[in-house]
PDB file of C-alpha atoms in Angstrom:
ATOM      1  CA  UNK A 701     -10.170  27.918 -34.873  1.00 51.00           C
ATOM      2  CA  UNK A 702     -11.972  30.756 -33.115  1.00 52.00           C
ATOM      3  CA  UNK A 703      -9.745  33.241 -31.217  1.00 52.00           C
ATOM      4  CA  UNK A 704     -11.235  32.402 -27.826  1.00 46.00           C
ATOM      5  CA  UNK A 705     -10.547  28.712 -28.396  1.00 47.00           C
ATOM      6  CA  UNK A 706      -6.934  29.413 -29.346  1.00 51.00           C
ATOM      7  CA  UNK A 707      -6.496  31.293 -26.085  1.00 51.00           C
ATOM      8  CA  UNK A 708      -8.305  28.690 -24.005  1.00 45.00           C
ATOM      9  CA  UNK A 709      -6.247  25.689 -25.129  1.00 48.00           C
ATOM     10  CA  UNK A 710      -2.912  26.884 -23.627  1.00 48.00           C
ATOM     11  CA  UNK A 711      -4.721  27.928 -20.449  1.00 46.00           C
ATOM     12  CA  UNK A 712      -6.280  24.467 -20.112  1.00 43.00           C
ATOM     13  CA  UNK A 713      -2.867  22.866 -20.606  1.00 46.00           C
ATOM     14  CA  UNK A 714      -1.360  25.033 -17.875  1.00 41.00           C
ATOM     15  CA  UNK A 715      -4.219  24.229 -15.492  1.00 45.00           C
ATOM     16  CA  UNK A 716      -3.817  20.480 -16.052  1.00 43.00           C
ATOM     17  CA  UNK A 717      -0.075  20.734 -15.439  1.00 42.00           C
ATOM     18  CA  UNK A 718      -0.560  22.700 -12.227  1.00 41.00           C
ATOM     19  CA  UNK A 719      -3.180  20.220 -11.010  1.00 44.00           C
ATOM     20  CA  UNK A 720      -0.839  17.311 -11.707  1.00 41.00           C
ATOM     21  CA  UNK A 721       2.053  19.001  -9.913  1.00 38.00           C
ATOM     22  CA  UNK A 722      -0.188  19.758  -6.938  1.00 41.00           C
ATOM     23  CA  UNK A 723      -1.629  16.275  -6.780  1.00 39.00           C
ATOM     24  CA  UNK A 724       0.512  15.031  -3.916  1.00 37.00           C
ATOM     25  CA  UNK A 725      -0.554  16.976  -0.786  1.00 39.00           C
ATOM     26  CA  UNK A 726      -0.545  13.943   1.514  1.00 37.00           C
ATOM     27  CA  UNK A 727       3.149  14.096   2.346  1.00 36.00           C
ATOM     28  CA  UNK A 728       3.061  17.640   3.672  1.00 38.00           C
ATOM     29  CA  UNK A 729      -0.072  17.032   5.706  1.00 38.00           C
ATOM     30  CA  UNK A 730       1.241  13.747   7.076  1.00 38.00           C
ATOM     31  CA  UNK A 731       4.557  15.175   8.161  1.00 41.00           C
ATOM     32  CA  UNK A 732       3.058  18.272   9.767  1.00 36.00           C
ATOM     33  CA  UNK A 733       0.469  16.178  11.605  1.00 39.00           C
ATOM     34  CA  UNK A 734       3.079  13.751  12.894  1.00 46.00           C
ATOM     35  CA  UNK A 735       5.905  16.238  13.391  1.00 49.00           C
ATOM     36  CA  UNK A 736       8.242  13.992  11.397  1.00 55.00           C
ATOM     37  CA  UNK A 737      10.382  14.302   8.289  1.00 59.00           C
ATOM     38  CA  UNK A 738      12.564  11.920   6.300  1.00 63.00           C
ATOM     39  CA  UNK A 739      15.417  12.748   8.684  1.00 71.00           C
ATOM     40  CA  UNK A 740      13.543  10.787  11.374  1.00 79.00           C
ATOM     41  CA  UNK A 741      13.764   7.524   9.410  1.00 83.00           C
ATOM     42  CA  UNK A 742      15.902   5.002  11.288  1.00 88.00           C
ATOM     43  CA  UNK A 743      15.152   1.600   9.788  1.00 91.00           C
ATOM     44  CA  UNK A 744      13.034  -0.528   7.501  1.00 92.00           C
ATOM     45  CA  UNK A 745      10.725  -3.508   7.166  1.00 93.00           C
ATOM     46  CA  UNK A 746      12.983  -6.493   6.400  1.00 93.00           C
ATOM     47  CA  UNK A 747      10.423  -9.336   6.303  1.00 91.00           C
ATOM     48  CA  UNK A 748       6.682  -9.653   5.834  1.00 88.00           C
ATOM     49  CA  UNK A 749       4.034 -12.112   6.936  1.00 80.00           C
ATOM     50  CA  UNK A 750       4.380 -15.305   4.892  1.00 78.00           C
ATOM     51  CA  UNK A 751       7.104 -13.520   2.868  1.00 80.00           C
ATOM     52  CA  UNK A 752       4.411 -11.761   0.859  1.00 79.00           C
ATOM     53  CA  UNK A 753       5.364  -8.921  -1.475  1.00 75.00           C
ATOM     54  CA  UNK A 754       3.038  -6.540   0.350  1.00 77.00           C
ATOM     55  CA  UNK A 755       0.918  -6.491   3.503  1.00 82.00           C
ATOM     56  CA  UNK A 756      -1.653  -4.186   5.099  1.00 81.00           C
ATOM     57  CA  UNK A 757      -3.468  -3.388   8.355  1.00 80.00           C
ATOM     58  CA  UNK A 758      -3.631  -6.353  10.733  1.00 82.00           C
ATOM     59  CA  UNK A 759      -0.616  -8.129   9.236  1.00 87.00           C
ATOM     60  CA  UNK A 760       2.749  -8.541  10.971  1.00 90.00           C
ATOM     61  CA  UNK A 761       6.215  -7.572   9.780  1.00 94.00           C
ATOM     62  CA  UNK A 762       9.817  -7.812  10.975  1.00 95.00           C
ATOM     63  CA  UNK A 763      11.811  -4.611  11.568  1.00 96.00           C
ATOM     64  CA  UNK A 764      15.589  -4.205  11.528  1.00 95.00           C
ATOM     65  CA  UNK A 765      15.440  -2.592  14.991  1.00 93.00           C
ATOM     66  CA  UNK A 766      15.807  -4.725  18.122  1.00 94.00           C
ATOM     67  CA  UNK A 767      16.722  -4.815  21.780  1.00 93.00           C
ATOM     68  CA  UNK A 768      20.260  -3.571  21.079  1.00 92.00           C
ATOM     69  CA  UNK A 769      18.791  -0.308  19.815  1.00 91.00           C
ATOM     70  CA  UNK A 770      16.445   0.127  22.733  1.00 91.00           C
ATOM     71  CA  UNK A 771      13.271  -1.151  21.114  1.00 92.00           C
ATOM     72  CA  UNK A 772      10.535  -2.230  23.526  1.00 92.00           C
ATOM     73  CA  UNK A 773       7.132  -3.878  23.163  1.00 91.00           C
ATOM     74  CA  UNK A 774       4.536  -1.174  22.542  1.00 90.00           C
ATOM     75  CA  UNK A 775       6.861   1.167  20.638  1.00 91.00           C
ATOM     76  CA  UNK A 776       5.138   2.714  17.630  1.00 91.00           C
ATOM     77  CA  UNK A 777       6.551   3.595  14.230  1.00 92.00           C
ATOM     78  CA  UNK A 778       5.277   5.455  11.213  1.00 89.00           C
ATOM     79  CA  UNK A 779       5.680   3.674   7.870  1.00 90.00           C
ATOM     80  CA  UNK A 780       6.879   5.535   4.780  1.00 87.00           C
ATOM     81  CA  UNK A 781       6.506   4.675   1.129  1.00 77.00           C
ATOM     82  CA  UNK A 782       9.319   5.592  -1.248  1.00 70.00           C
ATOM     83  CA  UNK A 783       8.811   8.455  -3.663  1.00 63.00           C
ATOM     84  CA  UNK A 784       7.888   7.582  -7.210  1.00 64.00           C
ATOM     85  CA  UNK A 785       6.319   8.932 -10.384  1.00 66.00           C
ATOM     86  CA  UNK A 786       2.938   7.579 -11.446  1.00 64.00           C
ATOM     87  CA  UNK A 787       0.536   8.314 -14.274  1.00 69.00           C
ATOM     88  CA  UNK A 788      -2.744   9.879 -13.179  1.00 64.00           C
ATOM     89  CA  UNK A 789      -5.484   7.514 -14.429  1.00 63.00           C
ATOM     90  CA  UNK A 790      -7.745  10.390 -15.519  1.00 66.00           C
ATOM     91  CA  UNK A 791      -5.465  13.191 -16.746  1.00 70.00           C
ATOM     92  CA  UNK A 792      -2.830  10.843 -18.175  1.00 72.00           C
ATOM     93  CA  UNK A 793      -0.098  13.122 -16.839  1.00 75.00           C
ATOM     94  CA  UNK A 794       2.825  12.063 -14.632  1.00 74.00           C
ATOM     95  CA  UNK A 795       2.267  12.711 -10.938  1.00 66.00           C
ATOM     96  CA  UNK A 796       5.308  12.975  -8.676  1.00 65.00           C
ATOM     97  CA  UNK A 797       4.516  11.158  -5.435  1.00 61.00           C
ATOM     98  CA  UNK A 798       7.151  11.991  -2.788  1.00 63.00           C
ATOM     99  CA  UNK A 799       8.088   9.784   0.146  1.00 69.00           C
ATOM    100  CA  UNK A 800       5.026   9.826   2.376  1.00 75.00           C
ATOM    101  CA  UNK A 801       3.622   8.398   5.590  1.00 81.00           C
ATOM    102  CA  UNK A 802       1.210   5.611   4.669  1.00 82.00           C
ATOM    103  CA  UNK A 803       0.454   4.073   8.064  1.00 84.00           C
ATOM    104  CA  UNK A 804       1.675   3.096  11.503  1.00 88.00           C
ATOM    105  CA  UNK A 805       2.604  -0.056  13.398  1.00 92.00           C
ATOM    106  CA  UNK A 806       3.239  -1.213  16.949  1.00 91.00           C
ATOM    107  CA  UNK A 807       5.983  -3.540  18.219  1.00 93.00           C
ATOM    108  CA  UNK A 808       4.561  -6.771  19.656  1.00 92.00           C
ATOM    109  CA  UNK A 809       7.736  -8.816  20.212  1.00 93.00           C
ATOM    110  CA  UNK A 810      11.398  -7.854  20.560  1.00 94.00           C
ATOM    111  CA  UNK A 811      14.504  -9.865  19.641  1.00 95.00           C
ATOM    112  CA  UNK A 812      18.179  -8.998  20.010  1.00 94.00           C
ATOM    113  CA  UNK A 813      18.623  -7.325  16.622  1.00 94.00           C
ATOM    114  CA  UNK A 814      15.096  -7.312  15.193  1.00 95.00           C
ATOM    115  CA  UNK A 815      11.509  -6.948  16.330  1.00 96.00           C
ATOM    116  CA  UNK A 816       8.047  -8.051  15.220  1.00 95.00           C
ATOM    117  CA  UNK A 817       5.374  -5.407  14.704  1.00 94.00           C
ATOM    118  CA  UNK A 818       1.701  -5.362  13.759  1.00 91.00           C
ATOM    119  CA  UNK A 819       0.403  -2.852  11.224  1.00 90.00           C
ATOM    120  CA  UNK A 820      -2.314  -0.771  12.890  1.00 86.00           C
ATOM    121  CA  UNK A 821      -3.386   1.367   9.952  1.00 83.00           C
ATOM    122  CA  UNK A 822      -2.327   1.780   6.323  1.00 81.00           C
ATOM    123  CA  UNK A 823      -3.763   3.717   3.411  1.00 77.00           C
ATOM    124  CA  UNK A 824      -2.107   1.344   0.945  1.00 76.00           C
ATOM    125  CA  UNK A 825      -0.061  -1.848   0.832  1.00 81.00           C
ATOM    126  CA  UNK A 826       3.167  -1.883   2.845  1.00 85.00           C
ATOM    127  CA  UNK A 827       6.027  -3.353   0.840  1.00 84.00           C
ATOM    128  CA  UNK A 828       9.225  -5.084   1.859  1.00 86.00           C
ATOM    129  CA  UNK A 829      11.890  -2.441   2.487  1.00 89.00           C
ATOM    130  CA  UNK A 830       9.440   0.260   3.576  1.00 90.00           C
ATOM    131  CA  UNK A 831      11.174   2.867   5.745  1.00 91.00           C
ATOM    132  CA  UNK A 832      10.094   3.440   9.359  1.00 92.00           C
ATOM    133  CA  UNK A 833      10.442   6.294  11.846  1.00 90.00           C
ATOM    134  CA  UNK A 834       9.624   6.289  15.569  1.00 89.00           C
ATOM    135  CA  UNK A 835       6.498   8.173  16.626  1.00 84.00           C
ATOM    136  CA  UNK A 836       7.720  10.729  19.117  1.00 67.00           C
ATOM    137  CA  UNK A 837       6.254  10.789  22.646  1.00 56.00           C
ATOM    138  CA  UNK A 838       3.628  13.464  23.126  1.00 46.00           C
ATOM    139  CA  UNK A 839       2.268  13.302  19.596  1.00 45.00           C
ATOM    140  CA  UNK A 840      -0.731  11.250  20.715  1.00 44.00           C
ATOM    141  CA  UNK A 841      -2.109   8.331  18.819  1.00 44.00           C
ATOM    142  CA  UNK A 842      -1.245   8.347  15.157  1.00 45.00           C
ATOM    143  CA  UNK A 843      -4.721   7.078  14.356  1.00 44.00           C
ATOM    144  CA  UNK A 844      -6.235  10.140  16.048  1.00 45.00           C
ATOM    145  CA  UNK A 845      -4.177  12.598  13.996  1.00 43.00           C
ATOM    146  CA  UNK A 846      -4.197  10.706  10.731  1.00 47.00           C
ATOM    147  CA  UNK A 847      -4.143  13.052   7.722  1.00 47.00           C
ATOM    148  CA  UNK A 848      -6.296  10.582   5.804  1.00 42.00           C
ATOM    149  CA  UNK A 849      -9.246  10.790   8.215  1.00 45.00           C
ATOM    150  CA  UNK A 850     -12.687  10.893   6.587  1.00 56.00           C
ATOM    151  CA  UNK A 851     -15.463   8.708   5.244  1.00 68.00           C
ATOM    152  CA  UNK A 852     -13.979   8.368   1.762  1.00 72.00           C
ATOM    153  CA  UNK A 853     -10.557   7.371   3.082  1.00 75.00           C
ATOM    154  CA  UNK A 854     -12.099   4.995   5.597  1.00 78.00           C
ATOM    155  CA  UNK A 855     -14.007   3.381   2.741  1.00 79.00           C
ATOM    156  CA  UNK A 856     -10.834   3.095   0.675  1.00 81.00           C
ATOM    157  CA  UNK A 857      -8.985   1.658   3.685  1.00 80.00           C
ATOM    158  CA  UNK A 858     -11.662  -0.990   4.218  1.00 82.00           C
ATOM    159  CA  UNK A 859     -11.438  -2.056   0.593  1.00 85.00           C
ATOM    160  CA  UNK A 860      -7.639  -2.102   0.671  1.00 84.00           C
ATOM    161  CA  UNK A 861      -7.723  -4.331   3.752  1.00 84.00           C
ATOM    162  CA  UNK A 862      -9.722  -6.851   1.711  1.00 86.00           C
ATOM    163  CA  UNK A 863      -7.865  -6.502  -1.579  1.00 89.00           C
ATOM    164  CA  UNK A 864      -4.327  -6.891  -0.208  1.00 86.00           C
ATOM    165  CA  UNK A 865      -4.712 -10.401   1.286  1.00 87.00           C
ATOM    166  CA  UNK A 866      -6.739 -11.483  -1.744  1.00 88.00           C
ATOM    167  CA  UNK A 867      -3.943 -10.467  -4.112  1.00 90.00           C
ATOM    168  CA  UNK A 868      -1.371 -12.272  -1.972  1.00 87.00           C
ATOM    169  CA  UNK A 869      -3.474 -15.434  -1.927  1.00 87.00           C
ATOM    170  CA  UNK A 870      -4.049 -15.436  -5.686  1.00 88.00           C
ATOM    171  CA  UNK A 871      -0.367 -14.817  -6.448  1.00 88.00           C
ATOM    172  CA  UNK A 872       0.662 -17.788  -4.323  1.00 87.00           C
ATOM    173  CA  UNK A 873      -2.118 -19.938  -5.786  1.00 86.00           C
ATOM    174  CA  UNK A 874      -0.870 -19.145  -9.292  1.00 85.00           C
ATOM    175  CA  UNK A 875       2.681 -20.056  -8.290  1.00 85.00           C
ATOM    176  CA  UNK A 876       1.428 -23.345  -6.867  1.00 84.00           C
ATOM    177  CA  UNK A 877      -0.434 -24.026 -10.108  1.00 82.00           C
ATOM    178  CA  UNK A 878       2.721 -23.482 -12.170  1.00 82.00           C
ATOM    179  CA  UNK A 879       4.802 -25.719  -9.930  1.00 82.00           C
ATOM    180  CA  UNK A 880       2.164 -28.458 -10.131  1.00 81.00           C
ATOM    181  CA  UNK A 881       2.403 -28.560 -13.906  1.00 80.00           C
ATOM    182  CA  UNK A 882      -0.606 -26.515 -15.000  1.00 78.00           C
ATOM    183  CA  UNK A 883      -0.008 -25.207 -18.512  1.00 78.00           C
ATOM    184  CA  UNK A 884       0.563 -21.479 -18.950  1.00 72.00           C
ATOM    185  CA  UNK A 885      -2.231 -21.297 -21.525  1.00 78.00           C
ATOM    186  CA  UNK A 886      -4.702 -22.575 -18.948  1.00 76.00           C
ATOM    187  CA  UNK A 887      -3.597 -19.863 -16.529  1.00 82.00           C
ATOM    188  CA  UNK A 888      -3.768 -17.081 -19.105  1.00 86.00           C
ATOM    189  CA  UNK A 889      -7.277 -15.885 -18.269  1.00 87.00           C
ATOM    190  CA  UNK A 890      -6.656 -15.910 -14.523  1.00 86.00           C
ATOM    191  CA  UNK A 891      -3.365 -14.058 -15.008  1.00 88.00           C
ATOM    192  CA  UNK A 892      -5.093 -11.434 -17.129  1.00 90.00           C
ATOM    193  CA  UNK A 893      -7.763 -10.795 -14.515  1.00 90.00           C
ATOM    194  CA  UNK A 894      -5.124 -10.691 -11.755  1.00 90.00           C
ATOM    195  CA  UNK A 895      -3.070  -8.164 -13.732  1.00 90.00           C
ATOM    196  CA  UNK A 896      -6.163  -6.004 -14.110  1.00 90.00           C
ATOM    197  CA  UNK A 897      -6.722  -6.117 -10.345  1.00 91.00           C
ATOM    198  CA  UNK A 898      -3.096  -5.165  -9.659  1.00 90.00           C
ATOM    199  CA  UNK A 899      -3.346  -2.248 -12.094  1.00 89.00           C
ATOM    200  CA  UNK A 900      -6.517  -1.029 -10.370  1.00 88.00           C
ATOM    201  CA  UNK A 901      -4.729  -1.096  -7.002  1.00 88.00           C
ATOM    202  CA  UNK A 902      -1.816   0.904  -8.417  1.00 87.00           C
ATOM    203  CA  UNK A 903      -4.243   3.450  -9.855  1.00 86.00           C
ATOM    204  CA  UNK A 904      -6.042   3.632  -6.509  1.00 85.00           C
ATOM    205  CA  UNK A 905      -2.741   4.323  -4.748  1.00 82.00           C
ATOM    206  CA  UNK A 906      -2.049   7.181  -7.163  1.00 81.00           C
ATOM    207  CA  UNK A 907      -5.529   8.595  -6.580  1.00 80.00           C
ATOM    208  CA  UNK A 908      -5.057   8.380  -2.804  1.00 77.00           C
ATOM    209  CA  UNK A 909      -1.786  10.270  -3.087  1.00 75.00           C
ATOM    210  CA  UNK A 910      -3.615  12.911  -5.137  1.00 74.00           C
ATOM    211  CA  UNK A 911      -6.278  13.252  -2.444  1.00 74.00           C
ATOM    212  CA  UNK A 912      -9.017  11.596  -4.518  1.00 80.00           C
ATOM    213  CA  UNK A 913     -10.142   9.025  -1.966  1.00 80.00           C
ATOM    214  CA  UNK A 914     -13.622   8.508  -3.398  1.00 80.00           C
ATOM    215  CA  UNK A 915     -12.295   7.563  -6.825  1.00 82.00           C
ATOM    216  CA  UNK A 916      -9.671   5.390  -5.150  1.00 84.00           C
ATOM    217  CA  UNK A 917     -12.395   3.521  -3.267  1.00 84.00           C
ATOM    218  CA  UNK A 918     -14.185   2.765  -6.538  1.00 82.00           C
ATOM    219  CA  UNK A 919     -10.937   1.530  -8.095  1.00 87.00           C
ATOM    220  CA  UNK A 920     -10.322  -0.746  -5.114  1.00 88.00           C
ATOM    221  CA  UNK A 921     -13.857  -2.098  -5.370  1.00 86.00           C
ATOM    222  CA  UNK A 922     -13.144  -3.057  -8.981  1.00 86.00           C
ATOM    223  CA  UNK A 923      -9.806  -4.536  -7.929  1.00 89.00           C
ATOM    224  CA  UNK A 924     -11.473  -6.738  -5.315  1.00 88.00           C
ATOM    225  CA  UNK A 925     -14.028  -8.010  -7.827  1.00 88.00           C
ATOM    226  CA  UNK A 926     -11.263  -8.884 -10.304  1.00 88.00           C
ATOM    227  CA  UNK A 927      -9.151 -10.507  -7.591  1.00 90.00           C
ATOM    228  CA  UNK A 928     -12.018 -12.743  -6.483  1.00 90.00           C
ATOM    229  CA  UNK A 929     -12.676 -13.615 -10.121  1.00 88.00           C
ATOM    230  CA  UNK A 930      -9.011 -14.552 -10.635  1.00 88.00           C
ATOM    231  CA  UNK A 931      -9.142 -16.736  -7.520  1.00 86.00           C
ATOM    232  CA  UNK A 932     -12.239 -18.492  -8.859  1.00 86.00           C
ATOM    233  CA  UNK A 933     -10.592 -19.130 -12.235  1.00 85.00           C
ATOM    234  CA  UNK A 934      -7.495 -20.561 -10.547  1.00 80.00           C
ATOM    235  CA  UNK A 935      -9.593 -22.895  -8.400  1.00 80.00           C
ATOM    236  CA  UNK A 936     -11.385 -24.201 -11.492  1.00 80.00           C
ATOM    237  CA  UNK A 937      -8.036 -25.610 -12.588  1.00 75.00           C
ATOM    238  CA  UNK A 938      -8.038 -27.831  -9.516  1.00 69.00           C
ATOM    239  CA  UNK A 939      -5.514 -25.787  -7.537  1.00 63.00           C
ATOM    240  CA  UNK A 940      -6.368 -25.478  -3.844  1.00 60.00           C
ATOM    241  CA  UNK A 941      -6.254 -21.875  -2.591  1.00 59.00           C
ATOM    242  CA  UNK A 942      -3.393 -20.896  -0.291  1.00 56.00           C
ATOM    243  CA  UNK A 943      -4.538 -20.447   3.290  1.00 54.00           C
ATOM    244  CA  UNK A 944      -3.317 -17.488   5.308  1.00 49.00           C
ATOM    245  CA  UNK A 945      -1.752 -17.859   8.743  1.00 46.00           C
ATOM    246  CA  UNK A 946      -1.808 -15.287  11.506  1.00 42.00           C
ATOM    247  CA  UNK A 947       1.862 -15.022  12.399  1.00 41.00           C
ATOM    248  CA  UNK A 948       5.303 -14.893  10.950  1.00 49.00           C
ATOM    249  CA  UNK A 949       7.512 -17.946  11.270  1.00 46.00           C
ATOM    250  CA  UNK A 950       9.835 -17.975  14.253  1.00 48.00           C
ATOM    251  CA  UNK A 951      13.580 -17.906  14.084  1.00 51.00           C
ATOM    252  CA  UNK A 952      14.328 -14.174  13.976  1.00 56.00           C
ATOM    253  CA  UNK A 953      17.171 -13.200  16.244  1.00 54.00           C
TER     254      UNK A 953
END
């Protein structure tokens, strides 16, 4: 090996490591823009629309904060995603993604111990158990100071808003197919395509956390295509697609 190549290889390794370690700037920007830290977290999402695993902008959720804790209609909360370690889809290196602000929601109905809220914005799917923190008065609209502002992020957001309900519908359709007696072998192709869509969404989330919104948008576009394909395959088996409703069931206290 030539001397310059021997010297370049370690340097390239160091650069890749530094890039991977620096690939989670969203948390710092989000917190500084909102004036919030993890110490502001006071509660969590305890139920989702139709009991789905994850939801996104426009969907409703139930919070563990209610009238007893002073919650009122119109109150706004930031939504956090738990920290995790993901594999960067291009470098193949682990990327540490800290707890970060991924969206905001507004309370639309208040009960004694809980409240119902609508997700206003989200840069990725909001999962059951997601932590919440109140948006302090005087900070202005969260949507106006969003750290993810920009054409690429808006494009990724639009795709995520389409992919999330599609994934939820296909998952429930597959469950209905299993319960109706459809053989696992007949569902194999649809399951494979669905798994590919879910992987693309996970990769897109990692790219968003690394600030690579344009690549994330492309991943989400692929995810949507695979999700629609999985839905088509499931319907060919004679299973009617699950229809979405616009509200959570009543009965929360």
